[in-house]
C-alpha positions in Angstrom: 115.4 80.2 125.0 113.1 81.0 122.4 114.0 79.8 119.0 112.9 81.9 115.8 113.2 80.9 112.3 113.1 83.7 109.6 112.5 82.2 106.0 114.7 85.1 103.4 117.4 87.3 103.7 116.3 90.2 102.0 115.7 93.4 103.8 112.4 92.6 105.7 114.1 89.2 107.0 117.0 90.9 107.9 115.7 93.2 109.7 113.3 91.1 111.3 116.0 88.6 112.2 118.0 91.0 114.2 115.8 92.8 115.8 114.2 88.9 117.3 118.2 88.3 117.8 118.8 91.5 120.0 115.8 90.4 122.1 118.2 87.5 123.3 116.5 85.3 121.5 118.0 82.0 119.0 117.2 83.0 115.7 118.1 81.2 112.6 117.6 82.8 109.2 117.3 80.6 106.0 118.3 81.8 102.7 118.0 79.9 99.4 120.5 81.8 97.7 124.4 82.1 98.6 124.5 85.4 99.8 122.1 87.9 101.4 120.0 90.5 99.8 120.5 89.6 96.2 117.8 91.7 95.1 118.8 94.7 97.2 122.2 94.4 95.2 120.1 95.9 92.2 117.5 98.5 93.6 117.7 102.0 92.7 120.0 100.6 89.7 122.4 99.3 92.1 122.3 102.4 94.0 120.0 101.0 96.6 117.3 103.7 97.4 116.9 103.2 100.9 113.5 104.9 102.1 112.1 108.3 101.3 112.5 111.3 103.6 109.0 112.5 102.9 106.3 113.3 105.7 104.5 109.4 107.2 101.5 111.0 105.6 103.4 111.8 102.7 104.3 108.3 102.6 100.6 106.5 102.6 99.6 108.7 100.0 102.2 106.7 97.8 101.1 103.3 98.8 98.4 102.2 96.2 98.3 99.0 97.7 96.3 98.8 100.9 98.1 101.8 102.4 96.0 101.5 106.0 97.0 98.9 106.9 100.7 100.1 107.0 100.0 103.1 109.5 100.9 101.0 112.6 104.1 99.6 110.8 105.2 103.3 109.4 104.5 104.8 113.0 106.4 102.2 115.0 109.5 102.1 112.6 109.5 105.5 110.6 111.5 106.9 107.6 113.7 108.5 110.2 114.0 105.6 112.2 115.4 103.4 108.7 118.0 106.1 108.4 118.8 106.6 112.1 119.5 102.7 112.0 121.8 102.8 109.0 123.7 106.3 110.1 124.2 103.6 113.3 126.1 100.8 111.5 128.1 103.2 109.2 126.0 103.7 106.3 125.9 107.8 105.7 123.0 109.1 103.5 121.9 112.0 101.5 118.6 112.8 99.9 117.8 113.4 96.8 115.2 114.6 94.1 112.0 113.7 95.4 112.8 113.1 98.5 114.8 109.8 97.9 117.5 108.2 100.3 120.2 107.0 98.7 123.9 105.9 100.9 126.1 108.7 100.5 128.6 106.2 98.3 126.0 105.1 95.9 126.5 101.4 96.4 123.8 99.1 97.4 126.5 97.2 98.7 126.8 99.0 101.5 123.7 98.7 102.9 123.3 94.6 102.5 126.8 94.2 104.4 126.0 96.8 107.1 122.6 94.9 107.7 124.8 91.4 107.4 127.3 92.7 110.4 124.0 93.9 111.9 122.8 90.1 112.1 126.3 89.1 113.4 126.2 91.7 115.9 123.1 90.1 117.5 124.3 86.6 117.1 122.0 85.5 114.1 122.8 81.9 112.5 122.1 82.1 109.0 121.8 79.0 106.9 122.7 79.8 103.2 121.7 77.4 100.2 118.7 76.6 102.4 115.3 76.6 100.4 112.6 75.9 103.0 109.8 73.5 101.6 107.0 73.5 104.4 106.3 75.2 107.1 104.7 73.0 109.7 101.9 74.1 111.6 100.3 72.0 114.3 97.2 72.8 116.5 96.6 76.5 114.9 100.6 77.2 116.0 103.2 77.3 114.1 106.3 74.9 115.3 108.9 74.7 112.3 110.2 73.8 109.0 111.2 71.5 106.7 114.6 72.5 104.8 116.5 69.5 102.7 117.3 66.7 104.8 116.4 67.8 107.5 112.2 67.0 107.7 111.8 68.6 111.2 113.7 72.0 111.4 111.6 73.0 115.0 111.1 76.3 115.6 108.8 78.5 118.5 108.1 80.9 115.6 108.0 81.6 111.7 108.5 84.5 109.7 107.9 84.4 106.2 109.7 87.0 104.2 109.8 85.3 100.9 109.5 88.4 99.0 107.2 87.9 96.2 107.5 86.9 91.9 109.4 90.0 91.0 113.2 89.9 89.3 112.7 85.4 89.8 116.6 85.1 89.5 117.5 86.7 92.6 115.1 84.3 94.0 111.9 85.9 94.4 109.7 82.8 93.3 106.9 83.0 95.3 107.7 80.0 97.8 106.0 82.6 100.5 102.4 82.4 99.1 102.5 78.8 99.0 103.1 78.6 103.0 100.2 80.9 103.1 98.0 78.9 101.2 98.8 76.1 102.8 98.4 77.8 106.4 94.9 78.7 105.3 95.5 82.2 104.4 94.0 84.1 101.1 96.6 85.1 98.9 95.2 88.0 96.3 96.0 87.9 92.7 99.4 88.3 92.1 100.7 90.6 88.9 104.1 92.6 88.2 104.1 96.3 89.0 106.5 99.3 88.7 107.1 97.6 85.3 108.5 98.9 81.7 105.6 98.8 79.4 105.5 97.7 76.0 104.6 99.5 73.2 103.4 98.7 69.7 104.5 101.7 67.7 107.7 100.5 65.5 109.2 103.9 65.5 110.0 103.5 69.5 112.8 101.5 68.8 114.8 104.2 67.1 114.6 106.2 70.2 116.3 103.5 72.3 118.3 104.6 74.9 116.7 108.4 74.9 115.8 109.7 78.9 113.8 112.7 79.0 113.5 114.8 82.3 110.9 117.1 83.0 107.6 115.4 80.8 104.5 115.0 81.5 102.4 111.7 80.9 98.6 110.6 81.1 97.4 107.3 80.4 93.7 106.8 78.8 91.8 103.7 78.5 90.0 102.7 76.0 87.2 104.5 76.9 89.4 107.7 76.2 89.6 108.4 80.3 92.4 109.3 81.6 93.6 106.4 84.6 97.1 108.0 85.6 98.9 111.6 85.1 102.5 112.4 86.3 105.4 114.6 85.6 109.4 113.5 85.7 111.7 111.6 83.9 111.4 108.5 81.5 113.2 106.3 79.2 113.1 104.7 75.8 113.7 101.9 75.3 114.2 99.0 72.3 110.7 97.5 73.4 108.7 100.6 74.5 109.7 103.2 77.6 110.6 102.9 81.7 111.7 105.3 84.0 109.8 106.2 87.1 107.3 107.8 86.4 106.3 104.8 83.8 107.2 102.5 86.3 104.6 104.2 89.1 102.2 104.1 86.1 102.3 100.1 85.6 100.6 100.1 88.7 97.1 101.9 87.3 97.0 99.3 84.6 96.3 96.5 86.7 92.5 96.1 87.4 91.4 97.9 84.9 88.5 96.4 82.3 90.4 98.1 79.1 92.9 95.8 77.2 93.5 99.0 75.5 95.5 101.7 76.9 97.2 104.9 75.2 100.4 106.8 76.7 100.2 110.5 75.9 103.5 112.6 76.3 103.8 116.0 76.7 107.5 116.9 76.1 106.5 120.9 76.8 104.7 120.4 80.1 105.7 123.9 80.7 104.1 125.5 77.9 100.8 125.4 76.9 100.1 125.5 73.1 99.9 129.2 72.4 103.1 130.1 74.7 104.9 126.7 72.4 103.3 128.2 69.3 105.5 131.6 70.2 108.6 129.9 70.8 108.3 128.2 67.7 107.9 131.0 65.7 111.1 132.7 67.1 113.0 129.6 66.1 111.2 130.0 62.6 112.3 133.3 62.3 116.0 132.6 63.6 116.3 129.7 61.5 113.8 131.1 58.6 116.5 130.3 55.3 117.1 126.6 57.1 115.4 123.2 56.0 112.5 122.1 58.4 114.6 119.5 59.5 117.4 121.7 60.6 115.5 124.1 62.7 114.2 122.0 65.6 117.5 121.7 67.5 117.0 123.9 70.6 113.3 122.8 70.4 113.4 119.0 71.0 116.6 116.3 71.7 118.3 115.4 68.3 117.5 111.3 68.7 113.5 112.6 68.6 113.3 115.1 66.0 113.5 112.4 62.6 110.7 111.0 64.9 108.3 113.9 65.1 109.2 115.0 61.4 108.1 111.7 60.2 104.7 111.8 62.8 104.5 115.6 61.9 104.1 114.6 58.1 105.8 118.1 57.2 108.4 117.9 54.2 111.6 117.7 56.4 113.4 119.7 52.8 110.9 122.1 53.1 112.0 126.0 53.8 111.3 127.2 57.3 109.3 130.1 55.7 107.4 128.2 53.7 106.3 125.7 56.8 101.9 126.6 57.0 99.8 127.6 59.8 98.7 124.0 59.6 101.8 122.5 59.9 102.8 123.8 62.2 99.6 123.1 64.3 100.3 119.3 63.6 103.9 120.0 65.0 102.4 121.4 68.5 99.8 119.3 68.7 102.6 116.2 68.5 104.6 117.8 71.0 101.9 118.8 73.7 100.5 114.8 72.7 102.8 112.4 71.4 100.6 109.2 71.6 102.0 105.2 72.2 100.2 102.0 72.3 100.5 99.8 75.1 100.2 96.5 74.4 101.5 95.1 77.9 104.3 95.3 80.0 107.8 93.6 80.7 106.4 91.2 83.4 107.9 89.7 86.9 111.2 89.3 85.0 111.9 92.9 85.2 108.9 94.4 87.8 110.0 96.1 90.9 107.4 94.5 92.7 104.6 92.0 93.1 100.9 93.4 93.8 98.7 90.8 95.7 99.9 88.8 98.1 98.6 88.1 101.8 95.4 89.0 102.7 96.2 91.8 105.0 92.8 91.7 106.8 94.3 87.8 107.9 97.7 89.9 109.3 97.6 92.2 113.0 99.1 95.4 111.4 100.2 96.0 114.5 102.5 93.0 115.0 102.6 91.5 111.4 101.2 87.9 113.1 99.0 86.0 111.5 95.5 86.4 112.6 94.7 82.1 111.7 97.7 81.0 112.7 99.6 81.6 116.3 103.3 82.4 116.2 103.6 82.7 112.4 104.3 86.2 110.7 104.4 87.5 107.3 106.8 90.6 106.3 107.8 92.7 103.4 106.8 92.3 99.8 104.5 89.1 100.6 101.9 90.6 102.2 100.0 92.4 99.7 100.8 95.8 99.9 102.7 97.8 97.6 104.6 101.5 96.9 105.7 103.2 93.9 109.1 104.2 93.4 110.8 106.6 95.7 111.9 104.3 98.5 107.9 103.6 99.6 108.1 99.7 99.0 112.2 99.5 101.1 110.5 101.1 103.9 107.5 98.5 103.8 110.2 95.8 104.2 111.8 97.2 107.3 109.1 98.6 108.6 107.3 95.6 108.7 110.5 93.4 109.5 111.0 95.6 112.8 107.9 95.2 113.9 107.4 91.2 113.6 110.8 90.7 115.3 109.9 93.3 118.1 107.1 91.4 118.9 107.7 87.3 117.5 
């Protein structure tokens, strides 16, 4: 019987593990932690954001990260075919703004102990506590592993689903890339992505804990040009912002020349500065005997107007009536354009995910084998190709899982 070793128990190796296990085959799946899945505990904030219901199309076009060479892997395994698989061990789901699938009961939970009875369904031996040091490859084929005291763990197969550097204490460490390297694959530059940024500004801080839905964002580098726009919801924070649509942003940062870059908000997406201009005015006029201070209330959230007041350099005591033309272009202009410094981001301690990785020109998309070495795969989040937020880089894993342990 053929005898396959899967090296992580996240989603890809999961996947990957049963799907080689239903084939009848003896599959062993070594995990350095004590349970399965630790990181899938915390996606989607604990919530576990499964995939994204979103046209295949739809979903290369949100793959920054050398979408091609997931066609094969998105065609064989789809976005339907992730939910059909979970709606078959008991998981529900329901979809959500921007097409995000999320398990009806909100708990991430759910999803790592349906994939766990999946792997006990198909008779998969897992080995917890297990960090793998080597993977042994002999004559261009791989033929096992070396786990603690045992120096000769043989195996007919290997597939690597390390995961990558991202959120290091659920494991993520980067042991994958080494067994590449030393297997004579190129592993690309490796840097955090769908990351909170840090900003410089020390008025931030006193905006901690603020979300705000519905803003648009562009990021310029130093050169003034704008390298990312989006619209949706963000988050303040005690260092500088998050949310998704700053996470997706991370991601443009990288590569980039600049070691300056400027976040621009527009809290009034909606409005463009003549249309904001009117509304203002019919505040003014409602609120005309009030203090400036007291007559921005149905205008902006409470925590940012002492914010834009202070960056607005209007006297906050001053009568509404007596607010200038002037003024009050300063006031638009900071609320079509409220500009942060970014002086860098939170790192692999708190990215979603790890760009670079495995040369994918060294991996057969359509079986996720190495192309140097026989019998020896890479899967999910080590291979270097990444999503934004939405479900895109979940779907990677299993995607890619399926098809190494449909073909291993």
């Amino acid at each position: 019987m053929k005898k396959v070793i899967v090296i992580g128990g996240g989603p890809a190796g999961m996947i990957a593990a049963g799907m080689a296990a239903s084939r009848g085959y003896e599959v062993h799946l070594f995990e350095k932690n004590n349970k399965l899945g630790k990181k899938l505990y915390i996606t989607g904030k604990g919530r576990c954001n499964l995939t994204n219901a979103g046209e295949i199309q739809e979903l290369i076009e949100h793959i920054p990260g050398n979408a091609n060479f997931l066609y094969s892997a998105f065609y064989t395994f789809t976005n339907q075919d992730t939910v059909d698989f979970f709606h078959q061990l008991g998981v529900p789901t329901k979809i959500e703004r921007g097409n995000r699938v999320f398990p009806i009961s909100d708990y991430a939970g759910d999803v790592v102990e349906a994939l766990r009875g999946f792997l006990d369904q198909n008779g998969v031996q897992i080995h917890y506590n297990a960090l793998v040091e080597k993977v042994y490859i002999q004559n261009g084929q791989a033929i096992g592993i070396k786990i603690g005291n045992i120096p000769n763990f043989h195996g007919d197969a290997v597939i690597v689903a390390t995961g990558g550097l991202s959120y290091p204490t659920t494991g993520c460490t980067g042991d994958g890339y080494k067994f590449a390297r030393e297997a004579g694959h190129t592993v690309k530059p490796l840097n955090p992505a769908l990351v909170p940024l840090l900003i410089k500004e020390v008025w931030i801080q006193d905006l901690q804990g603020l979300s705000l839905k519905n803003i648009g964002i562009t990021i310029k580098d130093a050169k003034k040009k704008a390298i990312y726009k989006d619209f949706g919801e963000m988050l303040f924070t005690h260092y500088g912002v998050s949310g998704p649509i700053i996470l997706s942003a991370s991601r443009h940062l990288l590569n980039n020349p600049s070691d300056i870059f400027m976040l621009h908000i527009d809290l009034k997406p909606a409005l463009d500065a003549k249309v904001l201009d009117q509304r203002i005015l019919r505040d003014f006029e409602k609120y005309h005997r009030k203090h400036f201070k007291n007559a921005l209330d149905e205008l902006l959230p409470q925590k940012l107007i002492p914010i834009i007041i202070q960056l607005s350099e209007i006297d906050p005591d001053k009568k509404v009536y007596e607010v200038t033309k002037e003024e009050r272009k300063r006031l638009i202009n900071l609320i079509k354009n409220l500009t942060c410094t970014i002086t860098g981001t939170r790192g692999f301690k708190e990215a979603v995910i790890t760009v670079g990785g495995v040369a994918v020109d060294e991996v057969n998309p359509a079986t996720m084998e190495s192309k140097m070495v026989q019998d020896l795969y890479f899967v999910g989040e080590v291979l270097d190709v990444d999503g934004y937020t939405g479900g895109f880089n979940l779907q990677i894993a299993f995607s890619t899982g399926y098809i190494a342990g449909m073909n291993v």
